[in-house]
JSON list of C-alpha atoms in Angstrom, two decimals:
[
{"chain": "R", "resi": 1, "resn": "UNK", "atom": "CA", "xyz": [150.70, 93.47, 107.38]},
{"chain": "R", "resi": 2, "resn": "UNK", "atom": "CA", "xyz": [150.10, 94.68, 103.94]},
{"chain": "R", "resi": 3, "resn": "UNK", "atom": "CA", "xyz": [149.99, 91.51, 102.09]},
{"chain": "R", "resi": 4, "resn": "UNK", "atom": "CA", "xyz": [147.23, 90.62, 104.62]},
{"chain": "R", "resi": 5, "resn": "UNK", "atom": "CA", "xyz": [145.33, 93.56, 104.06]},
{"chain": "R", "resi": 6, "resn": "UNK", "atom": "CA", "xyz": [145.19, 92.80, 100.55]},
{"chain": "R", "resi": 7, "resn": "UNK", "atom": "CA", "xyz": [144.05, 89.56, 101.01]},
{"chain": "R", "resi": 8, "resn": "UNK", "atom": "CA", "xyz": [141.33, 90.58, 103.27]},
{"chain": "R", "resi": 9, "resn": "UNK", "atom": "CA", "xyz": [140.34, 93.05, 100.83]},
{"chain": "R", "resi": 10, "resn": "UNK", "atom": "CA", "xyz": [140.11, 90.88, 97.67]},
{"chain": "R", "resi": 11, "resn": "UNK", "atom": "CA", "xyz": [138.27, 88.30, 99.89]},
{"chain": "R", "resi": 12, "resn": "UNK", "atom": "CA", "xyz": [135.97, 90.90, 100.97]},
{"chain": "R", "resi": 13, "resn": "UNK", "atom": "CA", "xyz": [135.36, 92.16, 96.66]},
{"chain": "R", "resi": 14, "resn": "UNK", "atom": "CA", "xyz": [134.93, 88.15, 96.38]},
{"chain": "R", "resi": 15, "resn": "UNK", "atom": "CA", "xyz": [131.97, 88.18, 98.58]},
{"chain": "R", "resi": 16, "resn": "UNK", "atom": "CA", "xyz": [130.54, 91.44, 97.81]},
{"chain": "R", "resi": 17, "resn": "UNK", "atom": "CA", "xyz": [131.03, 90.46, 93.78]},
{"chain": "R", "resi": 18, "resn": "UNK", "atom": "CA", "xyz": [129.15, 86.96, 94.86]},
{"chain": "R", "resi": 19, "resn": "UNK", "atom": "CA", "xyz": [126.16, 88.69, 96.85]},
{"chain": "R", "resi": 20, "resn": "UNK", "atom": "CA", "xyz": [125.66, 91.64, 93.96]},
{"chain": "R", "resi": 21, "resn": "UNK", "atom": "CA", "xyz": [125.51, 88.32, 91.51]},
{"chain": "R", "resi": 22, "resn": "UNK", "atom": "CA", "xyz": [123.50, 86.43, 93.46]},
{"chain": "R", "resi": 23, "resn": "UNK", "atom": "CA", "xyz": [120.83, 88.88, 94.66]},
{"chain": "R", "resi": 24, "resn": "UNK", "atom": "CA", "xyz": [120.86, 89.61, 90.42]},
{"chain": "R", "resi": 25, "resn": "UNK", "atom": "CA", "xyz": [120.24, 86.47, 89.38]},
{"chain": "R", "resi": 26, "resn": "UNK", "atom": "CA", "xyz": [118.16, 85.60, 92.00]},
{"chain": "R", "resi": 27, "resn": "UNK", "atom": "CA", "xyz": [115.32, 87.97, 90.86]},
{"chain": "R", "resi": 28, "resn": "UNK", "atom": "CA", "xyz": [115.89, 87.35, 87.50]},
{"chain": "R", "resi": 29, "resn": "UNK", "atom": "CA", "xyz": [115.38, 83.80, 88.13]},
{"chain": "R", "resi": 30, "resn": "UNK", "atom": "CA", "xyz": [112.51, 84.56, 89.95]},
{"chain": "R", "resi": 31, "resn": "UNK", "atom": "CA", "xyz": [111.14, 86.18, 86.94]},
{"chain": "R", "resi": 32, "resn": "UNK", "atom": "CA", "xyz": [112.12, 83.34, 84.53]},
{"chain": "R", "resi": 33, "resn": "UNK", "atom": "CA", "xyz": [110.58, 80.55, 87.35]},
{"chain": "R", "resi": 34, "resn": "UNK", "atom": "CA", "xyz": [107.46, 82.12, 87.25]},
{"chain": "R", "resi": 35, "resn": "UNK", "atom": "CA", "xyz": [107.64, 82.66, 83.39]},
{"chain": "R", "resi": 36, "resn": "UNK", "atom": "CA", "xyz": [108.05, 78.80, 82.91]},
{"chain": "R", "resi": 37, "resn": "UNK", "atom": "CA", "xyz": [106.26, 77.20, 85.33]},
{"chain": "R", "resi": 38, "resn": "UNK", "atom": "CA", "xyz": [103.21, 79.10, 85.98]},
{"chain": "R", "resi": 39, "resn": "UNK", "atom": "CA", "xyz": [102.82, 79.64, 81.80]},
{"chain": "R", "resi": 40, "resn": "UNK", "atom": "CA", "xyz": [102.38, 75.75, 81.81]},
{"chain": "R", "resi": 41, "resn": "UNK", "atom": "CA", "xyz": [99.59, 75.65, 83.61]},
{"chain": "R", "resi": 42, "resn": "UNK", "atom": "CA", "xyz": [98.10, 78.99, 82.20]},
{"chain": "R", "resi": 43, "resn": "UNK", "atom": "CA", "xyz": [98.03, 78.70, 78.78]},
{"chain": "R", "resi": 44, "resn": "UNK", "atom": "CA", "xyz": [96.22, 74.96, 78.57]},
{"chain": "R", "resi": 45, "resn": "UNK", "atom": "CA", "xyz": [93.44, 76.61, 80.76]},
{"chain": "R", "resi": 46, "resn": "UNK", "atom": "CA", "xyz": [93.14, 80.02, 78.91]},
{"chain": "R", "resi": 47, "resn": "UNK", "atom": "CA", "xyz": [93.74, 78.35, 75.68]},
{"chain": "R", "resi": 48, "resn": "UNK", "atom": "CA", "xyz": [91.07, 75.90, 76.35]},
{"chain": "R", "resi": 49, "resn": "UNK", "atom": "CA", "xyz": [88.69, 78.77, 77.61]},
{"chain": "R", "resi": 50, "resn": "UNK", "atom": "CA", "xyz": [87.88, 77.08, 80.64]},
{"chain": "R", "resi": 51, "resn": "UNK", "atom": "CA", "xyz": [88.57, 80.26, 82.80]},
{"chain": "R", "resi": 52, "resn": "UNK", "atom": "CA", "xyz": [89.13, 83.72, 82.41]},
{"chain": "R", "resi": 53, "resn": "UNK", "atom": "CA", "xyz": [92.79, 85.07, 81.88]},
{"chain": "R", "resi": 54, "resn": "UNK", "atom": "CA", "xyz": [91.60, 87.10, 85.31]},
{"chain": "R", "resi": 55, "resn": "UNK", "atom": "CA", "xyz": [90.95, 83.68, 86.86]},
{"chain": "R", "resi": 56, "resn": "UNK", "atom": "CA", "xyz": [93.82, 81.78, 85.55]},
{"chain": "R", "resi": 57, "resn": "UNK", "atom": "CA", "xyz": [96.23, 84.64, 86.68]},
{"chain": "R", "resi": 58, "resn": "UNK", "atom": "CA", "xyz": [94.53, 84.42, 90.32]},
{"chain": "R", "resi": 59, "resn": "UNK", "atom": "CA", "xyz": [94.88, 80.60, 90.22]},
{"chain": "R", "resi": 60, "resn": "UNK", "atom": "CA", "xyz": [98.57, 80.37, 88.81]},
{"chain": "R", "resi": 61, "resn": "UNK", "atom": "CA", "xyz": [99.03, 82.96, 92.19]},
{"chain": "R", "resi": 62, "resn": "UNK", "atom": "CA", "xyz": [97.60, 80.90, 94.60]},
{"chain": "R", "resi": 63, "resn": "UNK", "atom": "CA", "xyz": [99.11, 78.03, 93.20]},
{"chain": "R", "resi": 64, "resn": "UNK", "atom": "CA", "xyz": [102.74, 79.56, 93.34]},
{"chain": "R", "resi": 65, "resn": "UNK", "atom": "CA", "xyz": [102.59, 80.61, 96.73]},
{"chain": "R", "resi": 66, "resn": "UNK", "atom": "CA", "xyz": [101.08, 77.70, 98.26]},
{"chain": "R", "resi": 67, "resn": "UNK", "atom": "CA", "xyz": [103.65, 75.45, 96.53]},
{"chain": "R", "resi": 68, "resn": "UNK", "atom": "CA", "xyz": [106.52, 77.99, 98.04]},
{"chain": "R", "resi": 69, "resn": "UNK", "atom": "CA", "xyz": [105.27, 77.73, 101.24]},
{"chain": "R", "resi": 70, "resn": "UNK", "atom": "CA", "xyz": [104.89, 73.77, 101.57]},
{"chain": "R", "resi": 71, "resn": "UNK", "atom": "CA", "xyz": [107.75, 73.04, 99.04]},
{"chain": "R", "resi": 72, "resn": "UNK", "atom": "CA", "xyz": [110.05, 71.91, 102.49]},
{"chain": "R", "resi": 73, "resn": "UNK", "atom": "CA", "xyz": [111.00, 68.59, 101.33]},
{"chain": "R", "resi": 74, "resn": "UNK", "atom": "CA", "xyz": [112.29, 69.75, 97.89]},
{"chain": "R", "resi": 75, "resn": "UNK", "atom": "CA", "xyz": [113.96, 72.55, 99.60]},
{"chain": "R", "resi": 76, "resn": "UNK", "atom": "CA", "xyz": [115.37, 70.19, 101.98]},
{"chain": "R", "resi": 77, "resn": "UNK", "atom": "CA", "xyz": [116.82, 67.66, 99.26]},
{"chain": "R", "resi": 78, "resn": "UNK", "atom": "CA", "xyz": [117.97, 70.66, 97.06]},
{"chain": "R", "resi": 79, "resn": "UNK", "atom": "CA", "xyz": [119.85, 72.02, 100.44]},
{"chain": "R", "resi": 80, "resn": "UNK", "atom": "CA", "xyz": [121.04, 68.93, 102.06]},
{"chain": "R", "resi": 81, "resn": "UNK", "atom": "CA", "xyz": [120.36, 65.81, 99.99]},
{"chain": "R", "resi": 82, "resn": "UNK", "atom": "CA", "xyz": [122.35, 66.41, 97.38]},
{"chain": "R", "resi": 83, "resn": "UNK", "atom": "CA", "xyz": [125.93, 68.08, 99.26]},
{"chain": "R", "resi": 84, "resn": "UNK", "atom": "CA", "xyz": [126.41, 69.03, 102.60]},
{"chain": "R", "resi": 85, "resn": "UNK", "atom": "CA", "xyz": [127.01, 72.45, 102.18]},
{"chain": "R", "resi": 86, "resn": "UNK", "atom": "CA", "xyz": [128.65, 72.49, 106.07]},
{"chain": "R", "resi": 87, "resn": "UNK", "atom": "CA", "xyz": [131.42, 70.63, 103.86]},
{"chain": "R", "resi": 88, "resn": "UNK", "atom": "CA", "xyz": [132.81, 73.65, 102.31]},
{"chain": "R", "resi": 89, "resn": "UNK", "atom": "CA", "xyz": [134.12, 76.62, 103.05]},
{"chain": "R", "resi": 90, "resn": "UNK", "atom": "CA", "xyz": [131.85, 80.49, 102.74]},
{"chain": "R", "resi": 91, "resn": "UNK", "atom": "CA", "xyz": [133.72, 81.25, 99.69]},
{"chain": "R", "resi": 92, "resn": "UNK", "atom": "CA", "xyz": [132.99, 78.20, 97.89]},
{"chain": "R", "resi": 93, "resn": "UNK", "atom": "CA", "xyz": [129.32, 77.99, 99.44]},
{"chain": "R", "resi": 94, "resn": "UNK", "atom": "CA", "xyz": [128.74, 80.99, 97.49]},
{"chain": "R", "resi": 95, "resn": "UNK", "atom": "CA", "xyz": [130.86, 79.96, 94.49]},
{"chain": "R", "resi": 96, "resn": "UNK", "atom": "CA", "xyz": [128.47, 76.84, 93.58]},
{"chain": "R", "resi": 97, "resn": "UNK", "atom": "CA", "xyz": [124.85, 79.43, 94.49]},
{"chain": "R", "resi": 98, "resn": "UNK", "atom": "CA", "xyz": [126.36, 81.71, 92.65]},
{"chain": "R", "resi": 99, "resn": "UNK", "atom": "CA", "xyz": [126.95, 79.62, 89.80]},
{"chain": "R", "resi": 100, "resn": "UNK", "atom": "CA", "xyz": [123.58, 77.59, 89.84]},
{"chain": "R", "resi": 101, "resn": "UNK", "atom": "CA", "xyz": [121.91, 80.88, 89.74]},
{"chain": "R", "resi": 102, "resn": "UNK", "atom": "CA", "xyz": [123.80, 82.05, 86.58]},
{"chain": "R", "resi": 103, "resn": "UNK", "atom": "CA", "xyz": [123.28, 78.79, 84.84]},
{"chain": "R", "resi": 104, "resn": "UNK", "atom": "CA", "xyz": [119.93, 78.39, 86.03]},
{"chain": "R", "resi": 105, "resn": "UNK", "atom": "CA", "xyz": [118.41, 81.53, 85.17]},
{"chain": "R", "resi": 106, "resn": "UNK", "atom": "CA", "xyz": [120.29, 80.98, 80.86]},
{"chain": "R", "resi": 107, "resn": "UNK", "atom": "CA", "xyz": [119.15, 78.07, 80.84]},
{"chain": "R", "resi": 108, "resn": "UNK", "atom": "CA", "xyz": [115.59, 78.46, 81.78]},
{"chain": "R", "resi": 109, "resn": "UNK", "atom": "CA", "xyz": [115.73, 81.67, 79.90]},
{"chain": "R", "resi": 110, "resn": "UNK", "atom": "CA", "xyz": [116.82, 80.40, 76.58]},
{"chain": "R", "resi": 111, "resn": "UNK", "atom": "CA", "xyz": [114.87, 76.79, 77.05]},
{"chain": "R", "resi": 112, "resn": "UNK", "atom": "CA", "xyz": [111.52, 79.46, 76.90]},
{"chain": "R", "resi": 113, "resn": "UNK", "atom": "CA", "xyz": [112.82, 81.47, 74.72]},
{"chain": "R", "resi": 114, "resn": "UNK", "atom": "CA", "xyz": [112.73, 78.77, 71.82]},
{"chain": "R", "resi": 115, "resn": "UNK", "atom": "CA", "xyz": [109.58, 77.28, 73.60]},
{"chain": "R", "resi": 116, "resn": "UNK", "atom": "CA", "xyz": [111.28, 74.08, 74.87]},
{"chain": "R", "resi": 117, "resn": "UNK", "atom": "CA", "xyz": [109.63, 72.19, 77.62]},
{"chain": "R", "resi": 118, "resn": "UNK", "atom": "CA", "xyz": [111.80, 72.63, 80.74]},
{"chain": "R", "resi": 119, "resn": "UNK", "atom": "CA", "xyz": [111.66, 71.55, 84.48]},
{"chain": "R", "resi": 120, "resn": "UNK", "atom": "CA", "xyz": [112.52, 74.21, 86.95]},
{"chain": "R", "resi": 121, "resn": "UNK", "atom": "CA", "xyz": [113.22, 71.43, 89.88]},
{"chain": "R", "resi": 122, "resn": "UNK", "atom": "CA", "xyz": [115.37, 69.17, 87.38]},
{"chain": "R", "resi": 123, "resn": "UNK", "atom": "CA", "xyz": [117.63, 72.19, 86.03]},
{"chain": "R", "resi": 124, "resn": "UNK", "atom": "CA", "xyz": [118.28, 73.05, 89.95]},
{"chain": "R", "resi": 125, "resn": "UNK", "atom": "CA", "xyz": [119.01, 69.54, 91.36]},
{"chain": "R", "resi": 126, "resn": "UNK", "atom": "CA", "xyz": [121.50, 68.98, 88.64]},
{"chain": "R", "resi": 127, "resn": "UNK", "atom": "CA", "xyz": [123.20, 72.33, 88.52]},
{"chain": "R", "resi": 128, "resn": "UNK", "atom": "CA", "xyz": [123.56, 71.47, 92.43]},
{"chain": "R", "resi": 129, "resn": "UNK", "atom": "CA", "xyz": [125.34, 68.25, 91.16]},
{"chain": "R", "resi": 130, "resn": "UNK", "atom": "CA", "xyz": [127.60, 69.45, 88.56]},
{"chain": "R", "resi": 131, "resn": "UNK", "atom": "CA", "xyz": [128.61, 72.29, 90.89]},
{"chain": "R", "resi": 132, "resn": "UNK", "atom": "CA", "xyz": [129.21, 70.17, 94.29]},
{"chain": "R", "resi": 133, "resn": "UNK", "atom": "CA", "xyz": [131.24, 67.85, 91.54]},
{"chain": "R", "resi": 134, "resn": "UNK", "atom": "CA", "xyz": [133.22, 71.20, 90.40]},
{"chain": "R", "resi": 135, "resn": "UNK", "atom": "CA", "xyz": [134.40, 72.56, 93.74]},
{"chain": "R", "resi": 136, "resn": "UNK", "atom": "CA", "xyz": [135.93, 68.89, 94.65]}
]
C-alpha cells in the first residue's frame, strides 16, 4: 500500500511540476511570440513613417488576433499532423509540451535578443519533431 502511495504521489508532483512549467512558459512565450512576430511587421511601417506608432500598435493587434482566431489549420498540423498525441501516454503528452515550451520560449528569446531573424511557426513544428522523436 505504501509503495503505491508513493508512486501516486510522485506522479501527482510530476504533473503538478509539468502544469506550473507549462502555464510559465506559456505566458512567457506569449510575451516573446508577440515580441518577434508582431516587431516584424512594426518596425518596417514605423520606421518607414507610413503610420503612426498609435496606428501600427492598433494594426499589429488586429492582426494578432485575427490570425489566432483563423490560425485552425496550423493549429491542426502542429496538433495532429506532425504526432498523434492519442499515441502516448498523459505523462509523456505533457513531457514533449512541456519541453517545446521551454525550448521554444530560449530560443525565440535569445534569437531576438541578438536580433536574428526567427520564425515562430518553424521553431514550433520542429521542436514538435525532435520531441515526438525523443519520447520514442
Amino acid at each position: 500500500m505504501i509503495p503505491l502511495l508513493a508512486e501516486a504521489a510522485v506522479a501527482g508532483s510530476f504533473l503538478y511540476g509539468c502544469l506550473v512549467l507549462g502555464v510559465g512558459m506559456l505566458l512567457w512565450d506569449t510575451v516573446e511570440v508577440g515580441r518577434n512576430d508582431a516587431v516584424n511587421l512594426t518596425n518596417a511601417v514605423y520606421g518607414a513613417r507610413i503610420l503612426s506608432r498609435r496606428v501600427v500598435v492598433a494594426v499589429a493587434g488586429v492582426g494578432v488576433v485575427l490570425g489566432a482566431t483563423f490560425a485552425s489549420g496550423v493549429i491542426e498540423t502542429a496538433r495532429k499532423g506532425i504526432f498523434d498525441p492519442t499515441m502516448l501516454t498523459l505523462e509523456q503528452a505533457l513531457a514533449v509540451y512541456a519541453s517545446v515550451y521551454l525550448v521554444d520560449t530560449i530560443l525565440l528569446y535569445s534569437y531576438s535578443a541578438y536580433g536574428m531573424p526567427v520564425s515562430t511557426t518553424a521553431c514550433l513544428v520542429f521542436e514538435l519533431l525532435g520531441a515526438s522523436f525523443a519520447i520514442r
